[in-house]
Amino acid sequence: GISRIGNLIYDNHFSSIIFNEWDNGTPPLYSIYLAILWAVLGKSLFVCHIAVLPFAIGIVYCVYKISIRFIDKNYISLALLLILIEPSTLTQTILAGYDIALCFLFLIALDGVLENKRIKIALSLLFIPVLNLRGFTIVFSVFLMDIYINRAAYKNVKTILINVAAFIPALLLFIIWLSYHYFQTGWLYFSDRGSH
């Protein structure tokens, strides 16, 4: 489905990002990413698989950064090996889908929460809901983790507003996509083709 939308975007020379026959309401950000890579590197299955490489490397890096906080240094290599051979990581890498990008962005956000870096949180969460609408549940889970881990920073109105501000860009981009999609198609979650 992702490469099909990418094909349509590429074959139509980026003139549209919504194609009624394949539209399920999900933002096609990853499909646009694939289409751009095809335009630059040539349209091939190999390029689809290369597209996941930055995210796979990023996941390993994020796991390393998070692991050094909680795991003895002697076991870091084992933690990295486990993430590399973990079945869902392997599957998503082979399938070359957007789930690996979601995982990467989630891990950056988690690292941002652990470091209490608001800009890092905001930037990583910005693209999660526009990779897939269900990504907004990931944004909400990061918000809950942030409240728990950085609870000392949620004690007065001023710090609450500062902390919550990191989540606002993702919400705004999500609303912009929903509005754009609605004005292009006339529906949000339901169409005459059924539930989405």
Short mmCIF file of N, CA and C in Angstrom, two decimals:
data_model
loop_
_atom_site.label_atom_id
_atom_site.label_comp_id
_atom_site.label_asym_id
_atom_site.label_seq_id
_atom_site.Cartn_x
_atom_site.Cartn_y
_atom_site.Cartn_z
N GLY A 1 0.81 -1.21 0.00
CA GLY A 1 0.00 0.00 0.00
C GLY A 1 0.84 1.26 0.00
N ILE A 2 1.94 1.24 0.78
CA ILE A 2 2.81 2.42 0.86
C ILE A 2 3.47 2.67 -0.49
N SER A 3 4.02 1.59 -1.09
CA SER A 3 4.69 1.77 -2.37
C SER A 3 3.69 2.06 -3.48
N ARG A 4 2.46 1.57 -3.36
CA ARG A 4 1.43 1.86 -4.36
C ARG A 4 1.14 3.35 -4.39
N ILE A 5 0.96 3.95 -3.20
CA ILE A 5 0.73 5.41 -3.14
C ILE A 5 1.97 6.14 -3.63
N GLY A 6 3.15 5.66 -3.24
CA GLY A 6 4.40 6.26 -3.72
C GLY A 6 4.48 6.22 -5.24
N ASN A 7 4.06 5.08 -5.83
CA ASN A 7 4.02 4.96 -7.29
C ASN A 7 3.11 6.00 -7.91
N LEU A 8 1.92 6.18 -7.33
CA LEU A 8 0.97 7.15 -7.86
C LEU A 8 1.52 8.57 -7.77
N ILE A 9 2.13 8.89 -6.64
CA ILE A 9 2.72 10.22 -6.47
C ILE A 9 3.83 10.43 -7.50
N TYR A 10 4.69 9.43 -7.63
CA TYR A 10 5.82 9.50 -8.56
C TYR A 10 5.33 9.56 -10.02
N ASP A 11 4.42 8.66 -10.38
CA ASP A 11 3.94 8.59 -11.76
C ASP A 11 3.15 9.84 -12.16
N ASN A 12 2.55 10.51 -11.19
CA ASN A 12 1.81 11.75 -11.46
C ASN A 12 2.65 12.99 -11.22
N HIS A 13 3.96 12.80 -11.14
CA HIS A 13 4.93 13.91 -11.00
C HIS A 13 4.62 14.83 -9.82
N PHE A 14 4.24 14.23 -8.69
CA PHE A 14 4.01 14.94 -7.44
C PHE A 14 2.87 15.97 -7.56
N SER A 15 1.96 15.77 -8.52
CA SER A 15 0.86 16.72 -8.70
C SER A 15 -0.23 16.55 -7.66
N SER A 16 -0.26 15.38 -7.00
CA SER A 16 -1.26 15.13 -5.96
C SER A 16 -0.69 14.15 -4.95
N ILE A 17 -1.22 14.20 -3.74
CA ILE A 17 -0.82 13.23 -2.72
C ILE A 17 -2.01 12.42 -2.22
N ILE A 18 -3.20 12.73 -2.72
CA ILE A 18 -4.41 11.99 -2.37
C ILE A 18 -4.99 11.41 -3.65
N PHE A 19 -5.18 10.10 -3.66
CA PHE A 19 -5.74 9.41 -4.82
C PHE A 19 -6.95 8.62 -4.33
N ASN A 20 -8.13 9.04 -4.77
CA ASN A 20 -9.39 8.52 -4.21
C ASN A 20 -9.47 7.00 -4.18
N GLU A 21 -8.98 6.34 -5.23
CA GLU A 21 -9.12 4.88 -5.28
C GLU A 21 -8.28 4.17 -4.23
N TRP A 22 -7.25 4.84 -3.69
CA TRP A 22 -6.39 4.21 -2.69
C TRP A 22 -6.36 4.98 -1.38
N ASP A 23 -7.19 5.98 -1.25
CA ASP A 23 -7.15 6.83 -0.06
C ASP A 23 -7.84 6.16 1.13
N ASN A 24 -7.12 6.03 2.23
CA ASN A 24 -7.73 5.51 3.46
C ASN A 24 -7.68 6.55 4.58
N GLY A 25 -7.34 7.79 4.23
CA GLY A 25 -7.31 8.87 5.22
C GLY A 25 -5.96 9.07 5.88
N THR A 26 -5.04 8.12 5.69
CA THR A 26 -3.73 8.21 6.32
C THR A 26 -2.83 9.17 5.53
N PRO A 27 -2.10 10.03 6.20
CA PRO A 27 -1.18 10.92 5.49
C PRO A 27 -0.11 10.11 4.75
N PRO A 28 0.21 10.48 3.52
CA PRO A 28 1.16 9.69 2.74
C PRO A 28 2.61 10.15 2.87
N LEU A 29 3.02 10.58 4.05
CA LEU A 29 4.37 11.14 4.22
C LEU A 29 5.45 10.15 3.81
N TYR A 30 5.33 8.89 4.24
CA TYR A 30 6.36 7.90 3.89
C TYR A 30 6.33 7.61 2.39
N SER A 31 5.15 7.60 1.79
CA SER A 31 5.03 7.40 0.35
C SER A 31 5.68 8.55 -0.41
N ILE A 32 5.53 9.77 0.09
CA ILE A 32 6.19 10.93 -0.52
C ILE A 32 7.70 10.78 -0.40
N TYR A 33 8.16 10.33 0.76
CA TYR A 33 9.59 10.09 0.97
C TYR A 33 10.12 9.08 -0.06
N LEU A 34 9.38 7.97 -0.27
CA LEU A 34 9.79 6.98 -1.27
C LEU A 34 9.82 7.58 -2.67
N ALA A 35 8.78 8.35 -3.00
CA ALA A 35 8.71 8.95 -4.33
C ALA A 35 9.88 9.92 -4.57
N ILE A 36 10.26 10.66 -3.55
CA ILE A 36 11.40 11.57 -3.67
C ILE A 36 12.69 10.78 -3.88
N LEU A 37 12.86 9.70 -3.12
CA LEU A 37 14.04 8.86 -3.31
C LEU A 37 14.08 8.25 -4.70
N TRP A 38 12.93 7.82 -5.21
CA TRP A 38 12.88 7.28 -6.57
C TRP A 38 13.26 8.35 -7.60
N ALA A 39 12.78 9.58 -7.36
CA ALA A 39 13.09 10.66 -8.30
C ALA A 39 14.60 10.94 -8.32
N VAL A 40 15.25 10.78 -7.17
CA VAL A 40 16.69 11.07 -7.06
C VAL A 40 17.55 9.87 -7.44
N LEU A 41 17.18 8.67 -6.95
CA LEU A 41 18.03 7.49 -7.11
C LEU A 41 17.56 6.49 -8.16
N GLY A 42 16.37 6.71 -8.69
CA GLY A 42 15.80 5.76 -9.64
C GLY A 42 14.77 4.87 -8.95
N LYS A 43 13.75 4.51 -9.70
CA LYS A 43 12.64 3.75 -9.13
C LYS A 43 12.97 2.26 -9.16
N SER A 44 13.19 1.69 -7.97
CA SER A 44 13.50 0.26 -7.89
C SER A 44 13.17 -0.26 -6.50
N LEU A 45 13.06 -1.57 -6.41
CA LEU A 45 12.83 -2.21 -5.11
C LEU A 45 14.03 -2.00 -4.20
N PHE A 46 15.22 -1.98 -4.78
CA PHE A 46 16.44 -1.75 -4.01
C PHE A 46 16.37 -0.41 -3.27
N VAL A 47 15.88 0.63 -3.94
CA VAL A 47 15.76 1.95 -3.31
C VAL A 47 14.74 1.90 -2.17
N CYS A 48 13.68 1.11 -2.32
CA CYS A 48 12.71 0.96 -1.22
C CYS A 48 13.38 0.40 0.02
N HIS A 49 14.27 -0.56 -0.18
CA HIS A 49 14.95 -1.17 0.96
C HIS A 49 16.04 -0.25 1.52
N ILE A 50 16.69 0.52 0.66
CA ILE A 50 17.68 1.49 1.12
C ILE A 50 16.99 2.59 1.94
N ALA A 51 15.72 2.88 1.62
CA ALA A 51 14.97 3.94 2.30
C ALA A 51 14.86 3.70 3.81
N VAL A 52 14.86 2.43 4.23
CA VAL A 52 14.72 2.13 5.66
C VAL A 52 16.06 2.22 6.40
N LEU A 53 17.16 2.22 5.65
CA LEU A 53 18.48 2.18 6.27
C LEU A 53 18.72 3.31 7.28
N PRO A 54 18.41 4.57 6.96
CA PRO A 54 18.63 5.61 7.98
C PRO A 54 17.86 5.37 9.27
N PHE A 55 16.65 4.83 9.13
CA PHE A 55 15.82 4.57 10.31
C PHE A 55 16.37 3.39 11.12
N ALA A 56 16.82 2.35 10.42
CA ALA A 56 17.39 1.19 11.11
C ALA A 56 18.66 1.59 11.88
N ILE A 57 19.52 2.37 11.24
CA ILE A 57 20.73 2.86 11.91
C ILE A 57 20.35 3.76 13.08
N GLY A 58 19.35 4.60 12.86
CA GLY A 58 18.88 5.49 13.93
C GLY A 58 18.33 4.73 15.12
N ILE A 59 17.63 3.63 14.87
CA ILE A 59 17.10 2.81 15.96
C ILE A 59 18.24 2.25 16.80
N VAL A 60 19.27 1.72 16.12
CA VAL A 60 20.41 1.17 16.85
C VAL A 60 21.07 2.26 17.70
N TYR A 61 21.24 3.44 17.13
CA TYR A 61 21.85 4.56 17.86
C TYR A 61 20.99 4.95 19.07
N CYS A 62 19.68 5.05 18.87
CA CYS A 62 18.78 5.44 19.97
C CYS A 62 18.78 4.38 21.08
N VAL A 63 18.74 3.11 20.67
CA VAL A 63 18.77 2.04 21.67
C VAL A 63 20.07 2.13 22.47
N TYR A 64 21.16 2.41 21.79
CA TYR A 64 22.45 2.58 22.48
C TYR A 64 22.36 3.73 23.49
N LYS A 65 21.85 4.89 23.05
CA LYS A 65 21.77 6.05 23.94
C LYS A 65 20.89 5.79 25.16
N ILE A 66 19.78 5.09 24.93
CA ILE A 66 18.87 4.78 26.03
C ILE A 66 19.46 3.70 26.93
N SER A 67 20.09 2.70 26.32
CA SER A 67 20.66 1.57 27.08
C SER A 67 21.75 2.00 28.04
N ILE A 68 22.59 2.96 27.64
CA ILE A 68 23.70 3.34 28.52
C ILE A 68 23.22 3.96 29.82
N ARG A 69 21.96 4.37 29.86
CA ARG A 69 21.39 4.91 31.11
C ARG A 69 21.00 3.80 32.09
N PHE A 70 20.66 2.62 31.55
CA PHE A 70 20.05 1.60 32.38
C PHE A 70 20.81 0.28 32.44
N ILE A 71 21.71 0.04 31.50
CA ILE A 71 22.38 -1.26 31.40
C ILE A 71 23.88 -1.09 31.64
N ASP A 72 24.43 -2.04 32.33
CA ASP A 72 25.88 -2.07 32.53
C ASP A 72 26.59 -2.04 31.18
N LYS A 73 27.67 -1.28 31.09
CA LYS A 73 28.39 -1.11 29.82
C LYS A 73 28.85 -2.43 29.21
N ASN A 74 29.08 -3.43 30.04
CA ASN A 74 29.49 -4.74 29.54
C ASN A 74 28.40 -5.44 28.73
N TYR A 75 27.14 -5.00 28.91
CA TYR A 75 26.02 -5.66 28.25
C TYR A 75 25.39 -4.82 27.14
N ILE A 76 25.96 -3.68 26.83
CA ILE A 76 25.41 -2.81 25.78
C ILE A 76 25.41 -3.53 24.42
N SER A 77 26.51 -4.21 24.11
CA SER A 77 26.59 -4.93 22.83
C SER A 77 25.49 -5.97 22.71
N LEU A 78 25.19 -6.65 23.82
CA LEU A 78 24.12 -7.65 23.82
C LEU A 78 22.77 -6.98 23.58
N ALA A 79 22.54 -5.82 24.19
CA ALA A 79 21.28 -5.09 23.99
C ALA A 79 21.12 -4.70 22.53
N LEU A 80 22.21 -4.24 21.90
CA LEU A 80 22.15 -3.86 20.49
C LEU A 80 21.91 -5.08 19.60
N LEU A 81 22.54 -6.18 19.92
CA LEU A 81 22.32 -7.41 19.16
C LEU A 81 20.86 -7.86 19.28
N LEU A 82 20.32 -7.79 20.48
CA LEU A 82 18.93 -8.20 20.69
C LEU A 82 17.96 -7.34 19.87
N ILE A 83 18.21 -6.04 19.80
CA ILE A 83 17.31 -5.19 19.02
C ILE A 83 17.44 -5.49 17.53
N LEU A 84 18.64 -5.87 17.10
CA LEU A 84 18.85 -6.17 15.68
C LEU A 84 18.20 -7.49 15.26
N ILE A 85 18.15 -8.47 16.18
CA ILE A 85 17.56 -9.76 15.82
C ILE A 85 16.12 -9.91 16.31
N GLU A 86 15.61 -8.90 16.97
CA GLU A 86 14.23 -8.94 17.46
C GLU A 86 13.29 -9.04 16.25
N PRO A 87 12.33 -9.98 16.27
CA PRO A 87 11.52 -10.26 15.07
C PRO A 87 10.77 -9.06 14.48
N SER A 88 10.18 -8.21 15.31
CA SER A 88 9.43 -7.09 14.71
C SER A 88 10.37 -6.08 14.05
N THR A 89 11.57 -5.87 14.61
CA THR A 89 12.54 -4.99 13.98
C THR A 89 12.99 -5.57 12.64
N LEU A 90 13.30 -6.85 12.65
CA LEU A 90 13.71 -7.51 11.39
C LEU A 90 12.61 -7.44 10.34
N THR A 91 11.39 -7.73 10.75
CA THR A 91 10.26 -7.74 9.82
C THR A 91 10.05 -6.37 9.20
N GLN A 92 10.03 -5.33 10.05
CA GLN A 92 9.79 -3.99 9.53
C GLN A 92 10.93 -3.52 8.64
N THR A 93 12.13 -3.95 8.92
CA THR A 93 13.27 -3.60 8.07
C THR A 93 13.13 -4.26 6.71
N ILE A 94 12.71 -5.51 6.70
CA ILE A 94 12.56 -6.25 5.44
C ILE A 94 11.36 -5.73 4.65
N LEU A 95 10.25 -5.42 5.34
CA LEU A 95 9.06 -4.94 4.65
C LEU A 95 9.22 -3.52 4.11
N ALA A 96 10.17 -2.79 4.63
CA ALA A 96 10.47 -1.43 4.16
C ALA A 96 9.26 -0.51 4.28
N GLY A 97 8.57 -0.59 5.41
CA GLY A 97 7.40 0.25 5.63
C GLY A 97 7.67 1.37 6.61
N TYR A 98 6.64 2.15 6.86
CA TYR A 98 6.78 3.32 7.72
C TYR A 98 6.85 2.97 9.21
N ASP A 99 6.53 1.74 9.59
CA ASP A 99 6.57 1.38 11.01
C ASP A 99 7.98 1.53 11.59
N ILE A 100 8.99 1.28 10.78
CA ILE A 100 10.35 1.43 11.28
C ILE A 100 10.67 2.91 11.53
N ALA A 101 10.09 3.79 10.71
CA ALA A 101 10.26 5.23 10.93
C ALA A 101 9.52 5.65 12.20
N LEU A 102 8.33 5.09 12.43
CA LEU A 102 7.59 5.37 13.67
C LEU A 102 8.39 4.95 14.89
N CYS A 103 8.99 3.77 14.82
CA CYS A 103 9.80 3.26 15.94
C CYS A 103 10.99 4.18 16.20
N PHE A 104 11.67 4.59 15.13
CA PHE A 104 12.82 5.49 15.26
C PHE A 104 12.41 6.81 15.92
N LEU A 105 11.34 7.41 15.44
CA LEU A 105 10.89 8.70 16.00
C LEU A 105 10.43 8.54 17.45
N PHE A 106 9.78 7.41 17.76
CA PHE A 106 9.38 7.16 19.14
C PHE A 106 10.61 7.09 20.05
N LEU A 107 11.65 6.39 19.59
CA LEU A 107 12.86 6.26 20.42
C LEU A 107 13.57 7.60 20.60
N ILE A 108 13.56 8.45 19.57
CA ILE A 108 14.13 9.80 19.73
C ILE A 108 13.31 10.57 20.77
N ALA A 109 11.98 10.46 20.67
CA ALA A 109 11.12 11.15 21.64
C ALA A 109 11.36 10.64 23.05
N LEU A 110 11.49 9.32 23.20
CA LEU A 110 11.75 8.74 24.52
C LEU A 110 13.08 9.25 25.07
N ASP A 111 14.10 9.30 24.22
CA ASP A 111 15.39 9.83 24.64
C ASP A 111 15.25 11.30 25.05
N GLY A 112 14.44 12.06 24.31
CA GLY A 112 14.17 13.45 24.66
C GLY A 112 13.49 13.57 26.01
N VAL A 113 12.55 12.67 26.29
CA VAL A 113 11.88 12.66 27.59
C VAL A 113 12.89 12.36 28.70
N LEU A 114 13.74 11.36 28.48
CA LEU A 114 14.73 11.00 29.50
C LEU A 114 15.73 12.12 29.75
N GLU A 115 16.04 12.90 28.70
CA GLU A 115 16.95 14.03 28.85
C GLU A 115 16.22 15.31 29.22
N ASN A 116 14.87 15.28 29.17
CA ASN A 116 14.01 16.44 29.39
C ASN A 116 14.38 17.58 28.44
N LYS A 117 14.55 17.21 27.16
CA LYS A 117 14.85 18.19 26.11
C LYS A 117 13.59 18.41 25.29
N ARG A 118 12.98 19.57 25.49
CA ARG A 118 11.67 19.86 24.91
C ARG A 118 11.72 19.97 23.38
N ILE A 119 12.75 20.58 22.84
CA ILE A 119 12.83 20.74 21.38
C ILE A 119 13.01 19.37 20.72
N LYS A 120 13.80 18.52 21.31
CA LYS A 120 14.01 17.16 20.78
C LYS A 120 12.68 16.40 20.77
N ILE A 121 11.92 16.53 21.84
CA ILE A 121 10.61 15.88 21.91
C ILE A 121 9.71 16.42 20.80
N ALA A 122 9.64 17.75 20.70
CA ALA A 122 8.75 18.39 19.72
C ALA A 122 9.10 17.97 18.29
N LEU A 123 10.38 17.99 17.94
CA LEU A 123 10.79 17.65 16.57
C LEU A 123 10.54 16.18 16.24
N SER A 124 10.80 15.30 17.19
CA SER A 124 10.59 13.88 16.92
C SER A 124 9.11 13.54 16.81
N LEU A 125 8.29 14.18 17.62
CA LEU A 125 6.85 13.88 17.59
C LEU A 125 6.14 14.52 16.41
N LEU A 126 6.73 15.55 15.84
CA LEU A 126 6.08 16.31 14.78
C LEU A 126 5.62 15.42 13.63
N PHE A 127 6.45 14.45 13.25
CA PHE A 127 6.15 13.65 12.06
C PHE A 127 5.42 12.35 12.36
N ILE A 128 5.30 11.98 13.63
CA ILE A 128 4.66 10.70 13.95
C ILE A 128 3.21 10.63 13.50
N PRO A 129 2.35 11.62 13.83
CA PRO A 129 0.96 11.49 13.41
C PRO A 129 0.74 11.66 11.91
N VAL A 130 1.73 12.23 11.19
CA VAL A 130 1.55 12.35 9.74
C VAL A 130 2.24 11.22 8.97
N LEU A 131 2.85 10.30 9.70
CA LEU A 131 3.27 9.04 9.07
C LEU A 131 2.09 8.08 9.04
N ASN A 132 1.29 8.13 10.10
CA ASN A 132 0.09 7.30 10.18
C ASN A 132 -0.80 7.90 11.25
N LEU A 133 -2.11 7.89 11.00
CA LEU A 133 -3.04 8.49 11.96
C LEU A 133 -2.97 7.83 13.32
N ARG A 134 -2.67 6.52 13.36
CA ARG A 134 -2.56 5.85 14.65
C ARG A 134 -1.32 6.32 15.41
N GLY A 135 -0.45 7.03 14.72
CA GLY A 135 0.73 7.59 15.38
C GLY A 135 0.37 8.57 16.48
N PHE A 136 -0.85 9.11 16.44
CA PHE A 136 -1.23 10.03 17.51
C PHE A 136 -1.32 9.32 18.85
N THR A 137 -1.58 8.02 18.84
CA THR A 137 -1.57 7.28 20.10
C THR A 137 -0.14 7.19 20.65
N ILE A 138 0.85 7.17 19.75
CA ILE A 138 2.25 7.18 20.19
C ILE A 138 2.57 8.51 20.84
N VAL A 139 2.11 9.59 20.23
CA VAL A 139 2.32 10.93 20.80
C VAL A 139 1.72 10.99 22.20
N PHE A 140 0.52 10.44 22.36
CA PHE A 140 -0.13 10.46 23.67
C PHE A 140 0.65 9.62 24.68
N SER A 141 1.18 8.48 24.24
CA SER A 141 1.95 7.64 25.18
C SER A 141 3.24 8.34 25.60
N VAL A 142 3.88 9.06 24.67
CA VAL A 142 5.08 9.82 25.04
C VAL A 142 4.71 10.92 26.03
N PHE A 143 3.56 11.53 25.83
CA PHE A 143 3.08 12.56 26.77
C PHE A 143 2.91 11.97 28.17
N LEU A 144 2.30 10.79 28.26
CA LEU A 144 2.12 10.14 29.57
C LEU A 144 3.46 9.78 30.21
N MET A 145 4.41 9.28 29.39
CA MET A 145 5.74 8.97 29.92
C MET A 145 6.43 10.23 30.41
N ASP A 146 6.24 11.33 29.67
CA ASP A 146 6.86 12.59 30.05
C ASP A 146 6.30 13.08 31.39
N ILE A 147 5.00 12.97 31.56
CA ILE A 147 4.39 13.38 32.84
C ILE A 147 4.96 12.55 33.99
N TYR A 148 5.12 11.25 33.75
CA TYR A 148 5.62 10.37 34.81
C TYR A 148 7.11 10.61 35.07
N ILE A 149 7.92 10.60 34.03
CA ILE A 149 9.38 10.70 34.20
C ILE A 149 9.80 12.10 34.66
N ASN A 150 9.15 13.11 34.11
CA ASN A 150 9.52 14.50 34.44
C ASN A 150 8.45 15.16 35.32
N ARG A 151 7.87 14.37 36.21
CA ARG A 151 6.76 14.88 37.03
C ARG A 151 7.11 16.11 37.84
N ALA A 152 8.38 16.25 38.20
CA ALA A 152 8.79 17.45 38.96
C ALA A 152 8.61 18.71 38.13
N ALA A 153 8.66 18.58 36.81
CA ALA A 153 8.52 19.74 35.92
C ALA A 153 7.05 20.07 35.63
N TYR A 154 6.13 19.30 36.18
CA TYR A 154 4.70 19.52 35.96
C TYR A 154 4.02 20.00 37.24
N LYS A 155 4.73 20.80 38.03
CA LYS A 155 4.17 21.17 39.34
C LYS A 155 3.48 22.51 39.38
N ASN A 156 3.77 23.42 38.45
CA ASN A 156 3.05 24.70 38.45
C ASN A 156 2.63 25.04 37.04
N VAL A 157 1.77 26.02 36.91
CA VAL A 157 1.16 26.34 35.62
C VAL A 157 2.21 26.71 34.57
N LYS A 158 3.20 27.49 34.94
CA LYS A 158 4.21 27.92 33.99
C LYS A 158 4.99 26.74 33.42
N THR A 159 5.46 25.85 34.28
CA THR A 159 6.24 24.70 33.79
C THR A 159 5.35 23.70 33.05
N ILE A 160 4.10 23.59 33.45
CA ILE A 160 3.17 22.72 32.72
C ILE A 160 3.02 23.21 31.29
N LEU A 161 2.84 24.52 31.12
CA LEU A 161 2.67 25.10 29.78
C LEU A 161 3.93 24.91 28.94
N ILE A 162 5.09 25.09 29.54
CA ILE A 162 6.36 24.91 28.83
C ILE A 162 6.49 23.45 28.37
N ASN A 163 6.18 22.53 29.26
CA ASN A 163 6.31 21.11 28.93
C ASN A 163 5.28 20.65 27.89
N VAL A 164 4.07 21.10 28.03
CA VAL A 164 3.01 20.71 27.09
C VAL A 164 3.26 21.31 25.71
N ALA A 165 3.95 22.45 25.65
CA ALA A 165 4.23 23.10 24.37
C ALA A 165 5.00 22.18 23.41
N ALA A 166 5.76 21.25 23.92
CA ALA A 166 6.51 20.32 23.06
C ALA A 166 5.58 19.41 22.26
N PHE A 167 4.35 19.25 22.72
CA PHE A 167 3.40 18.35 22.06
C PHE A 167 2.47 19.08 21.09
N ILE A 168 2.43 20.40 21.17
CA ILE A 168 1.51 21.20 20.35
C ILE A 168 1.82 21.12 18.85
N PRO A 169 3.09 21.20 18.41
CA PRO A 169 3.34 21.12 16.95
C PRO A 169 2.80 19.84 16.31
N ALA A 170 2.93 18.71 16.98
CA ALA A 170 2.41 17.45 16.44
C ALA A 170 0.89 17.53 16.31
N LEU A 171 0.23 18.09 17.32
CA LEU A 171 -1.22 18.24 17.29
C LEU A 171 -1.64 19.16 16.15
N LEU A 172 -0.92 20.27 15.98
CA LEU A 172 -1.26 21.21 14.91
C LEU A 172 -1.08 20.60 13.53
N LEU A 173 0.02 19.89 13.31
CA LEU A 173 0.25 19.26 12.02
C LEU A 173 -0.80 18.18 11.75
N PHE A 174 -1.20 17.47 12.79
CA PHE A 174 -2.26 16.47 12.69
C PHE A 174 -3.57 17.13 12.26
N ILE A 175 -3.91 18.25 12.88
CA ILE A 175 -5.15 18.98 12.54
C ILE A 175 -5.08 19.54 11.12
N ILE A 176 -3.89 20.04 10.73
CA ILE A 176 -3.72 20.55 9.37
C ILE A 176 -3.96 19.44 8.35
N TRP A 177 -3.38 18.25 8.61
CA TRP A 177 -3.61 17.13 7.69
C TRP A 177 -5.08 16.78 7.61
N LEU A 178 -5.76 16.65 8.77
CA LEU A 178 -7.18 16.29 8.77
C LEU A 178 -8.01 17.32 8.01
N SER A 179 -7.69 18.61 8.20
CA SER A 179 -8.41 19.67 7.50
C SER A 179 -8.17 19.59 6.00
N TYR A 180 -6.90 19.44 5.62
CA TYR A 180 -6.57 19.34 4.19
C TYR A 180 -7.27 18.15 3.56
N HIS A 181 -7.21 17.02 4.23
CA HIS A 181 -7.84 15.81 3.70
C HIS A 181 -9.35 16.00 3.57
N TYR A 182 -9.95 16.62 4.57
CA TYR A 182 -11.40 16.84 4.53
C TYR A 182 -11.78 17.75 3.35
N PHE A 183 -11.02 18.82 3.15
CA PHE A 183 -11.35 19.74 2.06
C PHE A 183 -11.08 19.13 0.68
N GLN A 184 -10.18 18.15 0.61
CA GLN A 184 -9.90 17.48 -0.65
C GLN A 184 -10.89 16.36 -0.96
N THR A 185 -11.38 15.70 0.10
CA THR A 185 -12.19 14.49 -0.11
C THR A 185 -13.62 14.59 0.42
N GLY A 186 -13.83 15.46 1.42
CA GLY A 186 -15.16 15.57 2.02
C GLY A 186 -15.41 14.60 3.16
N TRP A 187 -14.41 13.87 3.59
CA TRP A 187 -14.57 12.95 4.71
C TRP A 187 -13.29 12.89 5.55
N LEU A 188 -13.47 12.46 6.81
CA LEU A 188 -12.33 12.32 7.72
C LEU A 188 -12.04 10.84 7.97
N TYR A 189 -12.94 10.18 8.68
CA TYR A 189 -12.72 8.77 9.04
C TYR A 189 -13.65 7.81 8.32
N PHE A 190 -14.72 8.32 7.75
CA PHE A 190 -15.70 7.48 7.07
C PHE A 190 -15.98 8.05 5.69
N SER A 191 -16.08 7.18 4.72
CA SER A 191 -16.46 7.62 3.38
C SER A 191 -17.53 6.66 2.88
N ASP A 192 -17.99 6.90 1.65
CA ASP A 192 -18.99 5.99 1.10
C ASP A 192 -18.41 4.61 0.80
N ARG A 193 -17.08 4.47 0.93
CA ARG A 193 -16.45 3.17 0.74
C ARG A 193 -16.37 2.40 2.05
N GLY A 194 -16.80 2.99 3.16
CA GLY A 194 -16.78 2.30 4.44
C GLY A 194 -15.87 2.98 5.44
N SER A 195 -15.66 2.31 6.56
CA SER A 195 -14.88 2.86 7.66
C SER A 195 -13.40 2.87 7.31
N HIS A 196 -12.68 3.90 7.79
CA HIS A 196 -11.23 4.00 7.56
C HIS A 196 -10.56 4.19 8.88
#
